[in-house]
Short mmCIF file of C-alpha atoms in Angstrom, two decimals:
data_model
loop_
_atom_site.label_atom_id
_atom_site.label_comp_id
_atom_site.label_asym_id
_atom_site.label_seq_id
_atom_site.Cartn_x
_atom_site.Cartn_y
_atom_site.Cartn_z
CA MET A 1 19.39 -53.90 -15.51
CA HIS A 2 17.15 -50.83 -15.26
CA LYS A 3 17.51 -47.95 -12.84
CA TRP A 4 14.83 -45.58 -11.65
CA ILE A 5 15.79 -42.12 -12.87
CA HIS A 6 12.95 -40.10 -11.32
CA LYS A 7 10.51 -40.74 -8.53
CA HIS A 8 7.40 -38.59 -8.33
CA ARG A 9 5.26 -38.47 -5.23
CA SER A 10 1.53 -38.05 -5.50
CA PRO A 11 0.66 -34.42 -4.63
CA ALA A 12 -2.15 -35.59 -2.33
CA CYS A 13 -3.82 -38.80 -1.20
CA PHE A 14 -6.89 -39.16 1.02
CA VAL A 15 -7.73 -42.16 3.17
CA PRO A 16 -11.05 -42.49 5.05
CA VAL A 17 -10.36 -43.57 8.63
CA GLN A 18 -13.57 -43.57 10.64
CA LEU A 19 -17.27 -42.83 10.26
CA SER A 20 -19.23 -41.80 13.37
CA GLU A 21 -22.93 -41.18 13.74
CA TRP A 22 -24.99 -39.49 16.45
CA GLU A 23 -28.75 -39.58 16.55
CA SER A 24 -31.27 -37.92 18.87
CA ILE A 25 -28.86 -35.27 20.17
CA THR A 26 -31.12 -33.11 22.33
CA LEU A 27 -30.38 -30.46 24.94
CA GLN A 28 -27.40 -32.26 26.37
CA ASN A 29 -24.03 -31.32 24.95
CA TYR A 30 -22.03 -33.60 22.74
CA GLU A 31 -18.42 -32.75 23.56
CA GLY A 32 -16.43 -34.06 20.63
CA GLU A 33 -12.80 -34.98 21.06
CA ALA A 34 -10.11 -33.11 19.16
CA SER A 35 -9.43 -35.47 16.26
CA PRO A 36 -5.96 -35.93 14.74
CA TYR A 37 -7.66 -36.26 11.33
CA TYR A 38 -9.46 -34.00 8.89
CA ARG A 39 -13.23 -34.17 9.33
CA ILE A 40 -16.43 -33.61 7.40
CA VAL A 41 -19.50 -33.23 9.62
CA VAL A 42 -22.95 -33.34 7.98
CA VAL A 43 -26.33 -32.67 9.60
CA VAL A 44 -28.78 -35.27 8.29
CA SER A 45 -31.79 -33.86 10.15
CA GLY A 46 -32.79 -31.69 13.10
CA ARG A 47 -31.58 -28.37 14.45
CA GLY A 48 -29.03 -27.30 17.03
CA ILE A 49 -25.95 -25.28 17.87
CA LEU A 50 -22.39 -26.04 16.86
CA GLN A 51 -19.62 -24.48 18.89
CA GLY A 52 -16.04 -24.10 17.75
CA GLU A 53 -13.32 -21.46 17.92
CA GLU A 54 -15.25 -19.91 20.83
CA LYS A 55 -18.17 -19.12 18.49
CA GLU A 56 -21.65 -20.57 18.24
CA HIS A 57 -23.39 -21.35 14.97
CA LEU A 58 -26.94 -22.48 14.27
CA ILE A 59 -27.04 -25.72 12.31
CA SER A 60 -29.85 -27.59 10.59
CA ARG A 61 -30.52 -30.23 7.94
CA ARG A 62 -27.97 -30.44 5.07
CA ASP A 63 -25.44 -28.19 6.79
CA MET A 64 -21.81 -29.24 6.45
CA VAL A 65 -18.71 -28.36 8.44
CA ARG A 66 -15.11 -29.05 7.37
CA CYS A 67 -12.52 -29.20 10.16
CA PRO A 68 -8.73 -29.43 10.21
CA PRO A 69 -6.93 -31.79 12.61
CA GLY A 70 -6.97 -30.75 16.26
CA GLN A 71 -10.22 -28.79 16.12
CA ARG A 72 -12.65 -29.57 18.97
CA LEU A 73 -16.38 -29.41 18.26
CA SER A 74 -19.27 -29.13 20.68
CA ILE A 75 -22.88 -29.77 19.61
CA VAL A 76 -26.08 -28.86 21.45
CA GLY A 77 -29.30 -30.32 20.07
CA SER A 78 -32.93 -29.23 20.19
CA THR A 79 -35.72 -31.09 22.01
CA ARG A 80 -38.20 -30.27 19.25
CA ALA A 81 -35.94 -31.32 16.38
CA PRO A 82 -33.21 -33.70 17.64
CA LEU A 83 -30.04 -33.72 15.62
CA HIS A 84 -28.85 -36.58 13.46
CA VAL A 85 -25.18 -36.03 12.55
CA ILE A 86 -22.67 -38.02 10.49
CA GLN A 87 -18.96 -37.39 10.93
CA LEU A 88 -16.32 -38.71 8.56
CA GLU A 89 -12.65 -38.60 9.58
CA TYR A 90 -9.93 -39.01 6.99
CA HIS A 91 -6.19 -38.79 6.64
CA ALA A 92 -4.65 -36.43 4.06
CA LEU A 93 -1.23 -37.44 2.80
CA GLY A 94 0.92 -34.91 0.97
CA GLU A 95 2.38 -31.44 1.31
CA GLN A 96 0.00 -29.03 3.04
CA ASN A 97 0.20 -26.36 0.34
CA LYS A 98 -0.67 -28.90 -2.36
CA LEU A 99 -3.89 -30.09 -0.75
CA PRO A 100 -7.15 -28.90 -2.36
CA GLN A 101 -8.71 -25.80 -0.84
CA ALA A 102 -11.74 -27.77 0.30
CA VAL A 103 -9.38 -29.80 2.50
CA ARG A 104 -7.03 -27.05 3.70
CA GLU A 105 -9.66 -24.48 4.58
CA GLN A 106 -11.88 -24.69 7.61
CA ALA A 107 -15.46 -23.83 6.71
CA TRP A 108 -18.26 -23.25 9.17
CA ILE A 109 -21.82 -24.11 8.19
CA THR A 110 -21.88 -24.40 4.43
CA PRO A 111 -25.04 -25.89 2.90
CA CYS A 112 -24.53 -29.06 0.89
CA SER A 113 -26.57 -30.02 -2.15
CA ILE A 114 -29.04 -32.88 -2.38
CA GLU A 115 -26.52 -34.75 -4.53
CA THR A 116 -23.79 -34.37 -1.89
CA MET A 117 -26.19 -35.53 0.81
CA ARG A 118 -27.00 -38.59 -1.32
CA VAL A 119 -23.29 -39.46 -1.50
CA VAL A 120 -22.95 -39.04 2.28
CA LEU A 121 -25.85 -41.40 2.97
CA GLU A 122 -24.60 -43.96 0.45
CA LEU A 123 -21.16 -43.80 2.05
CA ARG A 124 -22.73 -44.39 5.46
CA GLN A 125 -24.62 -47.40 4.11
CA ALA A 126 -21.50 -48.85 2.46
CA TRP A 127 -19.51 -48.32 5.65
CA LEU A 128 -22.06 -49.97 7.94
CA HIS A 129 -23.04 -52.74 5.52
CA PRO A 130 -20.11 -53.60 3.22
CA ARG A 131 -21.01 -55.52 0.08
CA ALA A 132 -19.21 -58.69 -0.78
CA GLY A 133 -17.16 -58.34 -3.93
CA GLU A 134 -16.99 -54.52 -3.71
CA PRO A 135 -13.83 -53.85 -1.65
CA TYR A 136 -13.31 -50.38 -3.14
CA ARG A 137 -16.88 -49.14 -2.73
CA ILE A 138 -16.10 -47.01 0.35
CA GLN A 139 -13.05 -45.44 -1.29
CA GLN A 140 -15.06 -44.74 -4.45
CA LEU A 141 -17.88 -43.01 -2.57
CA PHE A 142 -15.42 -41.13 -0.37
CA THR A 143 -13.67 -39.81 -3.49
CA GLU A 144 -17.05 -38.78 -4.94
CA LEU A 145 -17.76 -36.91 -1.71
CA LEU A 146 -14.47 -34.99 -1.81
CA ILE A 147 -15.04 -34.06 -5.45
CA ALA A 148 -18.57 -32.86 -4.65
CA VAL A 149 -17.33 -30.81 -1.69
CA GLU A 150 -14.61 -29.18 -3.82
CA LYS A 151 -17.12 -28.32 -6.56
CA GLU A 152 -19.52 -26.80 -4.06
CA ARG A 153 -16.71 -24.81 -2.46
CA ALA A 154 -15.71 -23.39 -5.85
CA MET A 155 -19.34 -22.62 -6.73
CA ASP A 156 -19.93 -21.02 -3.35
CA GLU A 157 -16.88 -18.82 -3.84
CA GLN A 158 -17.92 -17.83 -7.36
CA ASN A 159 -21.46 -16.96 -6.26
CA ALA A 160 -20.12 -14.88 -3.38
CA LEU A 161 -18.07 -12.55 -5.58
CA PRO A 162 -20.90 -10.26 -6.82
CA TRP A 163 -22.40 -9.59 -3.39
CA LEU A 164 -18.96 -9.34 -1.79
CA GLU A 165 -17.93 -6.70 -4.31
CA ASP A 166 -21.16 -4.86 -3.57
CA ALA A 167 -20.53 -5.11 0.18
CA LEU A 168 -16.96 -3.81 -0.15
CA ALA A 169 -18.06 -0.93 -2.37
CA PHE A 170 -20.87 -0.09 0.08
CA MET A 171 -18.42 -0.06 2.99
CA GLU A 172 -16.02 2.19 1.09
CA ALA A 173 -18.84 4.66 0.45
CA HIS A 174 -20.43 4.49 3.93
CA TYR A 175 -17.57 3.61 6.32
CA HIS A 176 -18.20 6.86 8.23
CA GLN A 177 -21.73 5.74 9.10
CA GLU A 178 -23.06 3.09 11.47
CA VAL A 179 -23.14 0.10 9.15
CA THR A 180 -23.39 -3.33 10.76
CA ARG A 181 -22.49 -6.79 9.55
CA GLU A 182 -26.14 -7.79 9.87
CA GLN A 183 -27.24 -4.94 7.60
CA LEU A 184 -24.78 -5.93 4.89
CA ALA A 185 -25.69 -9.61 5.22
CA SER A 186 -29.35 -8.70 4.77
CA ARG A 187 -28.43 -6.56 1.78
CA ALA A 188 -26.63 -9.58 0.27
CA ASN A 189 -29.50 -11.92 1.22
CA VAL A 190 -27.19 -14.27 3.14
CA SER A 191 -26.92 -15.18 6.81
CA PRO A 192 -24.59 -13.08 9.01
CA GLU A 193 -22.49 -16.20 9.65
CA HIS A 194 -22.10 -16.95 5.94
CA PHE A 195 -21.35 -13.28 5.28
CA SER A 196 -18.58 -13.28 7.90
CA ARG A 197 -17.04 -16.49 6.62
CA MET A 198 -16.95 -15.42 2.97
CA PHE A 199 -15.87 -11.88 3.85
CA ARG A 200 -12.89 -13.13 5.83
CA LYS A 201 -12.03 -15.71 3.19
CA HIS A 202 -11.83 -13.11 0.42
CA THR A 203 -10.33 -10.18 2.33
CA GLY A 204 -8.30 -11.94 5.00
CA ARG A 205 -9.98 -9.71 7.60
CA THR A 206 -13.11 -9.72 9.69
CA TYR A 207 -15.84 -7.23 8.89
CA THR A 208 -14.94 -5.12 11.95
CA ALA A 209 -11.23 -5.13 11.13
CA HIS A 210 -11.94 -4.04 7.55
CA LEU A 211 -14.19 -1.21 8.71
CA THR A 212 -11.46 -0.03 11.09
CA LEU A 213 -8.93 -0.23 8.26
CA LEU A 214 -11.10 1.94 5.99
CA ARG A 215 -11.57 4.56 8.71
CA VAL A 216 -7.91 4.77 9.69
CA ARG A 217 -6.73 4.90 6.07
CA HIS A 218 -9.10 7.78 5.37
CA ALA A 219 -7.77 9.57 8.44
CA GLN A 220 -4.22 9.08 7.15
CA ARG A 221 -5.11 10.51 3.74
CA ARG A 222 -6.68 13.55 5.36
CA LEU A 223 -3.63 14.13 7.53
CA LEU A 224 -1.41 13.92 4.45
CA THR A 225 -3.22 16.70 2.64
CA GLN A 226 -4.25 19.09 5.42
CA SER A 227 -4.12 19.79 9.15
CA MET A 228 -7.27 18.80 11.01
CA ASP A 229 -8.58 18.85 14.55
CA LEU A 230 -8.57 15.24 15.76
CA HIS A 231 -12.08 15.49 17.17
CA ALA A 232 -13.44 16.69 13.82
CA LEU A 233 -11.42 14.02 12.01
CA ALA A 234 -12.77 11.30 14.31
CA GLN A 235 -16.35 12.29 13.57
CA GLU A 236 -15.61 12.50 9.86
CA VAL A 237 -14.42 8.89 9.72
CA GLY A 238 -17.20 7.50 11.92
CA TYR A 239 -15.89 7.65 15.50
CA LYS A 240 -17.50 9.72 18.24
CA GLU A 241 -14.31 10.51 20.15
CA SER A 242 -10.81 11.52 19.13
CA THR A 243 -9.30 9.25 21.80
CA TYR A 244 -10.87 6.21 20.15
CA LEU A 245 -9.55 7.27 16.73
CA SER A 246 -6.08 7.79 18.23
CA ARG A 247 -6.14 4.32 19.79
CA LYS A 248 -7.25 2.58 16.58
CA PHE A 249 -4.82 4.69 14.54
CA LYS A 250 -1.88 3.73 16.74
CA GLU A 251 -2.87 0.04 16.75
CA LEU A 252 -2.75 -0.04 12.96
CA VAL A 253 -0.06 2.52 12.03
CA LYS A 254 2.14 2.10 15.15
CA LEU A 255 2.26 5.90 15.43
CA SER A 256 -0.05 8.53 16.83
CA PRO A 257 -1.90 10.69 14.25
CA THR A 258 0.28 13.69 15.14
CA ARG A 259 3.56 11.81 14.75
CA TYR A 260 2.38 10.28 11.48
CA GLN A 261 1.48 13.69 10.11
CA HIS A 262 4.90 15.20 10.80
CA LYS A 263 7.26 12.31 10.05
CA PRO A 264 9.13 12.15 6.71
CA LYS A 265 7.12 9.78 4.55
CA ARG A 266 8.35 6.65 2.84
CA ILE A 267 6.57 6.82 -0.51
CA ALA A 268 5.75 4.12 -3.03
CA ALA A 269 4.90 5.65 -6.42
CA LEU A 270 3.24 3.01 -8.59
CA ASN A 271 3.59 4.68 -11.98
CA VAL A 272 6.34 6.45 -13.85
CA ASN A 273 4.59 9.84 -13.93
CA HIS A 274 4.35 10.23 -10.17
CA THR A 275 7.84 8.81 -9.74
CA ALA A 276 9.18 11.50 -12.08
CA SER A 277 7.12 14.21 -10.37
CA LEU A 278 8.64 13.34 -6.99
CA LEU A 279 12.14 13.30 -8.48
CA ALA A 280 11.53 16.77 -9.92
CA LEU A 281 10.83 17.86 -6.33
CA GLY A 282 14.09 16.32 -5.14
CA VAL A 283 12.27 13.46 -3.41
CA VAL A 284 13.40 9.92 -4.16
CA PRO A 285 10.50 7.52 -3.54
CA GLU A 286 11.26 4.40 -1.55
CA LEU A 287 9.77 2.47 -4.45
CA GLY A 288 9.09 3.82 -7.92
CA VAL A 289 8.57 2.95 -11.57
CA TYR A 290 11.47 3.92 -13.82
CA THR A 291 11.84 3.83 -17.57
CA THR A 292 15.30 3.68 -19.09
CA TRP A 293 14.87 7.29 -20.22
CA LEU A 294 13.97 8.45 -16.71
CA ARG A 295 17.00 6.74 -15.18
CA GLU A 296 19.23 8.47 -17.74
CA GLN A 297 17.91 11.86 -16.59
CA LEU A 298 19.05 11.18 -13.02
CA SER A 299 22.75 10.83 -13.73
CA GLY A 300 24.61 13.41 -11.65
CA SER A 301 21.46 14.83 -10.01
CA CYS A 302 20.10 12.20 -7.64
CA HIS A 303 20.02 8.44 -7.35
CA ALA A 304 17.03 6.28 -8.19
CA GLY A 305 15.16 4.43 -5.48
CA ARG A 306 14.12 0.82 -5.59
CA ARG A 307 12.50 -0.07 -8.88
CA LEU A 308 9.01 -1.54 -9.06
CA GLU A 309 8.53 -3.75 -12.09
CA ASP A 310 5.16 -2.55 -13.35
CA SER A 311 5.21 -5.40 -15.88
CA LEU A 312 4.41 -7.62 -12.88
CA ALA A 313 1.38 -5.51 -11.95
CA GLN A 314 -1.34 -7.38 -10.02
CA SER A 315 0.93 -10.39 -9.48
CA GLU A 316 1.91 -11.74 -6.07
CA ALA A 317 5.49 -10.54 -6.64
CA TYR A 318 4.16 -7.04 -7.34
CA TYR A 319 2.29 -6.84 -4.04
CA ARG A 320 5.19 -8.37 -2.13
CA SER A 321 7.55 -5.72 -3.52
CA ILE A 322 5.25 -2.93 -2.40
CA ALA A 323 4.75 -4.40 1.07
CA ALA A 324 8.50 -4.99 1.46
CA ALA A 325 9.14 -1.26 0.90
CA GLU A 326 7.07 -0.53 4.05
CA PRO A 327 5.65 2.71 2.64
CA ASP A 328 3.83 5.30 4.74
CA VAL A 329 1.82 6.28 1.69
CA ILE A 330 1.18 4.80 -1.76
CA ILE A 331 0.56 7.08 -4.74
CA HIS A 332 -1.31 5.82 -7.78
CA TYR A 333 -3.99 6.81 -10.24
CA GLU A 334 -7.63 6.85 -9.26
CA ALA A 335 -9.49 3.57 -9.77
CA ALA A 336 -6.29 1.77 -10.79
CA GLU A 337 -6.68 -1.98 -10.59
CA GLY A 338 -5.30 -3.36 -7.36
CA ASN A 339 -5.64 -0.22 -5.21
CA ARG A 340 -8.09 -1.96 -2.89
CA GLN A 341 -5.70 -4.88 -2.36
CA LEU A 342 -3.05 -2.41 -1.17
CA LEU A 343 -5.23 -1.10 1.65
CA PRO A 344 -3.58 -3.30 4.32
CA VAL A 345 -0.12 -1.98 3.33
CA ALA A 346 -0.65 1.79 3.48
CA PRO A 347 -3.14 4.51 2.51
CA VAL A 348 -3.43 4.89 -1.26
CA LEU A 349 -3.63 8.46 -2.54
CA GLU A 350 -5.64 8.10 -5.74
CA ILE A 351 -4.99 10.89 -8.23
CA PRO A 352 -7.55 11.51 -11.01
CA VAL A 353 -6.36 10.57 -14.49
CA VAL A 354 -8.43 12.82 -16.75
CA THR A 355 -9.70 15.64 -14.54
CA MET A 356 -6.37 16.70 -12.98
CA GLY A 357 -3.65 17.96 -15.32
CA TRP A 358 0.05 17.28 -14.82
CA ARG A 359 0.64 20.75 -13.35
CA GLU A 360 -2.11 20.24 -10.75
CA GLN A 361 -0.80 16.77 -9.94
CA PHE A 362 2.68 18.21 -9.47
CA GLU A 363 1.45 20.84 -7.00
CA TYR A 364 -0.67 18.25 -5.19
CA LEU A 365 2.34 15.98 -4.70
CA GLY A 366 4.42 18.99 -3.67
CA ALA A 367 1.94 19.73 -0.89
CA ILE A 368 2.05 16.11 0.31
CA VAL A 369 5.85 16.06 0.63
CA ASN A 370 6.02 19.63 2.02
CA ARG A 371 7.62 21.03 -1.13
CA LEU A 372 4.77 23.04 -2.56
CA GLU A 373 6.87 26.18 -3.01
CA ARG A 374 9.50 24.21 -4.89
CA ALA A 375 6.80 22.83 -7.19
CA ARG A 376 5.43 26.31 -7.85
CA HIS A 377 8.91 27.69 -8.55
CA TRP A 378 9.58 24.87 -11.03
CA LEU A 379 6.29 25.55 -12.81
CA GLU A 380 7.02 29.28 -12.93
CA GLN A 381 10.37 28.63 -14.63
CA PHE A 382 8.71 26.23 -17.07
CA THR A 383 6.07 28.83 -17.92
CA HIS A 384 8.86 31.31 -18.80
CA GLN A 385 10.38 28.69 -21.12
CA VAL A 386 7.00 28.14 -22.79
CA GLU A 387 6.58 31.87 -23.33
CA ALA A 388 9.99 32.06 -25.00
CA CYS A 389 9.10 29.10 -27.22
CA ASN A 390 5.80 30.65 -28.25
CA GLN A 391 7.57 33.85 -29.28
CA GLN A 392 9.79 31.83 -31.61
CA LEU A 393 6.82 29.88 -32.97
CA ASP A 394 4.90 33.11 -33.57
CA HIS A 395 7.81 34.35 -35.65
CA ARG A 396 8.27 31.10 -37.58
CA LEU A 397 4.76 29.61 -37.90
CA GLY A 398 2.33 32.36 -37.10
CA CYS A 399 -1.09 30.79 -36.48
CA ARG A 400 -0.53 27.27 -35.19
CA GLY A 401 -3.39 25.39 -36.81
CA THR A 402 -4.44 21.84 -35.95
CA ALA A 403 -2.23 18.96 -34.84
CA MET A 404 -2.63 15.24 -34.21
CA VAL A 405 -0.42 13.21 -31.89
CA TRP A 406 -0.28 9.55 -32.84
CA GLU A 407 1.13 6.65 -30.89
CA ILE A 408 1.27 3.73 -33.33
CA CYS A 409 1.37 0.37 -31.59
CA ASP A 410 1.48 -3.18 -32.91
CA HIS A 411 -2.28 -3.66 -33.12
CA ALA A 412 -3.74 -0.16 -33.37
CA ALA A 413 -3.02 3.56 -33.51
CA TYR A 414 -3.94 5.91 -30.67
CA GLY A 415 -4.79 9.55 -31.13
CA ILE A 416 -3.85 11.24 -27.87
CA GLY A 417 -5.59 14.10 -26.08
CA SER A 418 -3.93 16.54 -23.71
CA CYS A 419 -4.73 14.58 -20.53
CA TYR A 420 -2.86 11.44 -21.63
CA GLY A 421 0.62 12.83 -22.15
CA ARG A 422 2.62 11.72 -25.20
CA GLY A 423 3.42 15.41 -25.65
CA ALA A 424 -0.19 16.28 -26.47
CA GLN A 425 -0.42 18.38 -23.30
CA ILE A 426 2.48 20.51 -24.60
CA LEU A 427 1.07 21.01 -28.09
CA TYR A 428 -2.52 21.72 -27.07
CA GLU A 429 -2.14 23.44 -23.70
CA GLU A 430 1.21 25.22 -23.98
CA LEU A 431 2.03 25.87 -27.65
CA GLY A 432 -1.40 26.79 -29.00
CA PHE A 433 -2.12 23.93 -31.43
CA HIS A 434 -5.71 22.69 -31.75
CA VAL A 435 -7.37 19.28 -31.95
CA PRO A 436 -9.01 18.67 -35.36
CA GLN A 437 -12.79 18.86 -35.28
CA LYS A 438 -13.30 15.24 -36.32
CA ALA A 439 -11.06 14.00 -33.51
CA MET A 440 -12.96 16.17 -31.03
CA GLU A 441 -16.18 14.50 -32.14
CA GLN A 442 -14.70 11.11 -31.27
CA SER A 443 -13.69 10.01 -27.77
CA MET A 444 -10.67 12.30 -27.33
CA LEU A 445 -12.60 14.81 -25.25
CA THR A 446 -14.39 12.27 -23.06
CA GLU A 447 -11.84 9.44 -22.81
CA GLY A 448 -8.66 11.41 -23.44
CA TYR A 449 -7.66 9.29 -26.44
CA MET A 450 -9.13 7.37 -29.35
CA GLU A 451 -8.19 3.99 -30.80
CA VAL A 452 -8.33 3.33 -34.55
CA PRO A 453 -6.83 0.81 -36.98
CA ILE A 454 -3.46 1.95 -38.32
CA GLU A 455 -4.90 2.42 -41.81
CA GLN A 456 -7.52 4.89 -40.51
CA ILE A 457 -4.99 7.49 -39.39
CA THR A 458 -5.62 9.18 -42.73
CA ASP A 459 -9.25 9.82 -41.72
CA TYR A 460 -8.05 12.50 -39.31
CA SER A 461 -6.42 15.25 -41.31
CA ALA A 462 -4.50 18.01 -39.53
CA ASP A 463 -2.00 20.75 -40.31
CA TYR A 464 0.68 18.95 -38.29
CA LEU A 465 1.21 15.27 -37.52
CA PHE A 466 3.46 14.03 -34.73
CA VAL A 467 4.18 10.30 -34.39
CA THR A 468 5.65 9.72 -30.95
CA SER A 469 6.29 5.99 -31.34
CA LEU A 470 6.22 3.25 -33.98
CA PRO A 471 5.33 -0.43 -33.59
CA THR A 472 7.92 -3.13 -33.02
CA GLU A 473 6.32 -6.15 -34.71
CA ARG A 474 7.27 -6.78 -38.33
CA GLU A 475 3.69 -7.05 -39.58
CA ALA A 476 2.70 -3.79 -37.92
CA LEU A 477 5.74 -2.03 -39.39
CA ARG A 478 4.73 -3.33 -42.82
CA ARG A 479 1.26 -1.82 -42.33
CA VAL A 480 2.83 1.52 -41.39
CA GLU A 481 5.06 1.45 -44.49
CA GLN A 482 2.04 0.74 -46.69
CA LEU A 483 0.20 3.60 -44.99
CA PHE A 484 3.02 6.05 -45.74
CA LEU A 485 3.02 4.97 -49.40
CA SER A 486 -0.75 5.17 -49.81
CA GLU A 487 -2.52 7.81 -51.86
CA GLN A 488 -4.64 8.77 -48.84
CA TRP A 489 -1.52 9.52 -46.81
CA GLN A 490 0.10 11.51 -49.59
CA SER A 491 -3.00 13.67 -49.93
CA MET A 492 -3.09 14.67 -46.24
CA GLU A 493 -2.49 18.37 -45.58
CA ALA A 494 0.36 17.78 -43.12
CA VAL A 495 2.15 15.47 -45.60
CA ARG A 496 1.79 17.91 -48.50
CA GLN A 497 3.14 20.75 -46.33
CA ASP A 498 6.00 18.60 -44.99
CA HIS A 499 4.64 18.94 -41.46
CA VAL A 500 4.95 15.29 -40.46
CA TYR A 501 7.38 14.54 -37.63
CA ILE A 502 8.29 10.92 -36.90
CA LEU A 503 9.74 11.35 -33.42
CA ASP A 504 9.61 7.64 -32.41
CA HIS A 505 10.74 7.99 -28.81
CA GLY A 506 8.08 6.14 -26.85
CA GLU A 507 9.66 6.43 -23.41
CA LEU A 508 10.30 10.17 -23.63
CA PHE A 509 6.79 10.91 -24.87
CA TYR A 510 5.04 8.44 -22.58
CA GLY A 511 5.49 10.70 -19.56
CA TYR A 512 2.86 13.08 -18.23
CA ASP A 513 4.99 14.78 -15.60
CA PRO A 514 7.33 17.77 -15.18
CA LEU A 515 10.55 16.08 -16.34
CA SER A 516 8.92 14.51 -19.39
CA SER A 517 6.99 17.68 -20.25
CA ALA A 518 10.19 19.75 -20.24
CA ALA A 519 11.95 17.20 -22.47
CA GLN A 520 8.94 16.98 -24.81
CA LEU A 521 8.83 20.76 -25.14
CA LYS A 522 12.49 20.78 -26.10
CA ARG A 523 12.03 17.99 -28.66
CA PHE A 524 9.04 19.70 -30.29
CA MET A 525 10.98 22.92 -30.62
CA GLU A 526 13.92 21.08 -32.17
CA VAL A 527 11.72 19.89 -35.05
CA LEU A 528 9.51 22.98 -35.35
CA CYS A 529 12.35 25.52 -35.05
CA PRO A 530 15.48 23.53 -35.93
CA ASN A 531 17.80 26.55 -36.23
CA HIS A 532 16.93 28.12 -32.92
CA ASN A 533 18.50 27.63 -29.52
CA ILE A 534 15.42 26.76 -27.50
CA ILE A 535 16.15 26.07 -23.86
#
């Protein structure tokens, strides 16, 4: 005797229920009933108006509408071009979240291809005139229709991405001007109705709601960094009156602009550098990114806030974690992937990566959290430490010479410039070392770093070499060992002078912030002046 061990339900099953057809719909209304089934409505010929969700849409030949159960449709035809419409109702069995998008999503006025129209007409013919010996013909054609609709939906979505990205970028650059939906639709060469549908599908907001969001978020960012007259701020973001800005601001933020400006801010810092900068100011972000090294520095001083797993970046869990923190402001690097998606959560303060040094970033954050004087005092103390270190280096080394900072990873080696941390900002900006000429001719000045195969490290000779981290994979470690044994390595100036320092502390040297910079300074002095009490 056999027993069933597992039973698996089909994720979705679709059953055609009824086909309806209306011809010669003219000026009189066709008031459709609210159907309990899913529906596909196709315009075979003619022109008219389709009304649903309290909106009117022009329809014409080869237009298609997909409707969920319970949706009422009203159609008004034209006397010059009477409408001929086919409606197919079907039942969808299965869990709602497992149904295909073409079934779940309501779509107003999407054009269907000639091939899809052919399937619709063949299905109509099979329904009205069944063939003997072909009992599954209707089901076969119905399945073909659903497949065609799903393909067209996916293609429509794919084709929309370029012009949608252009529209979003245009809005971000011109939100303070009078930019209408019709203007952007014309720019994208699509109808205003299609523009609205695709815009809402991809952003989750209407065009007007997104424009309001952009304007209010800009107002929030301005209030975070400086005091402004509300009337001037309203005009800056595209509103004529301060009262209108205040109303929209309060609708979105749930606070007036004045109260928002003065309240203590819940901050989400989306990278370890800004998390550490806030901690150096005595501010614990509501949500932050913490390395093991950074958490170790907090023992006895202050507690860590909620930890954001940056390994999950751009995932649904990542965005849910940020939204759950309910931040008043989000801090991240400029042009970081995902910043636009965070717009509905809170304003994103985007800090430049290359053009703003860690000291400037620290003061900028200090101003935002009303601790600018504390930031300046910290930097003043750090400058005194640097001066003391330079006096010791002058005595021990004299002229500094050139130095290269290498981060050796599993697949490549990275030469680091002063704007990308890894201690390079300490060596080049604080302790007087110089970048070798050949490295300067590469991308270190423009990009902030350069990437080379591990074996090509020897192409960049310097008086001092600092390796801040080593790879973890066995094959990469083997390549590093072979490099260290090679004749090219042995002939390098830094190797011959015993000026190679394998520091191998990736987390400590990763940081580009006050806490990391202070620790990196101390570590450099430990290897450059081992017999001196540095800090």
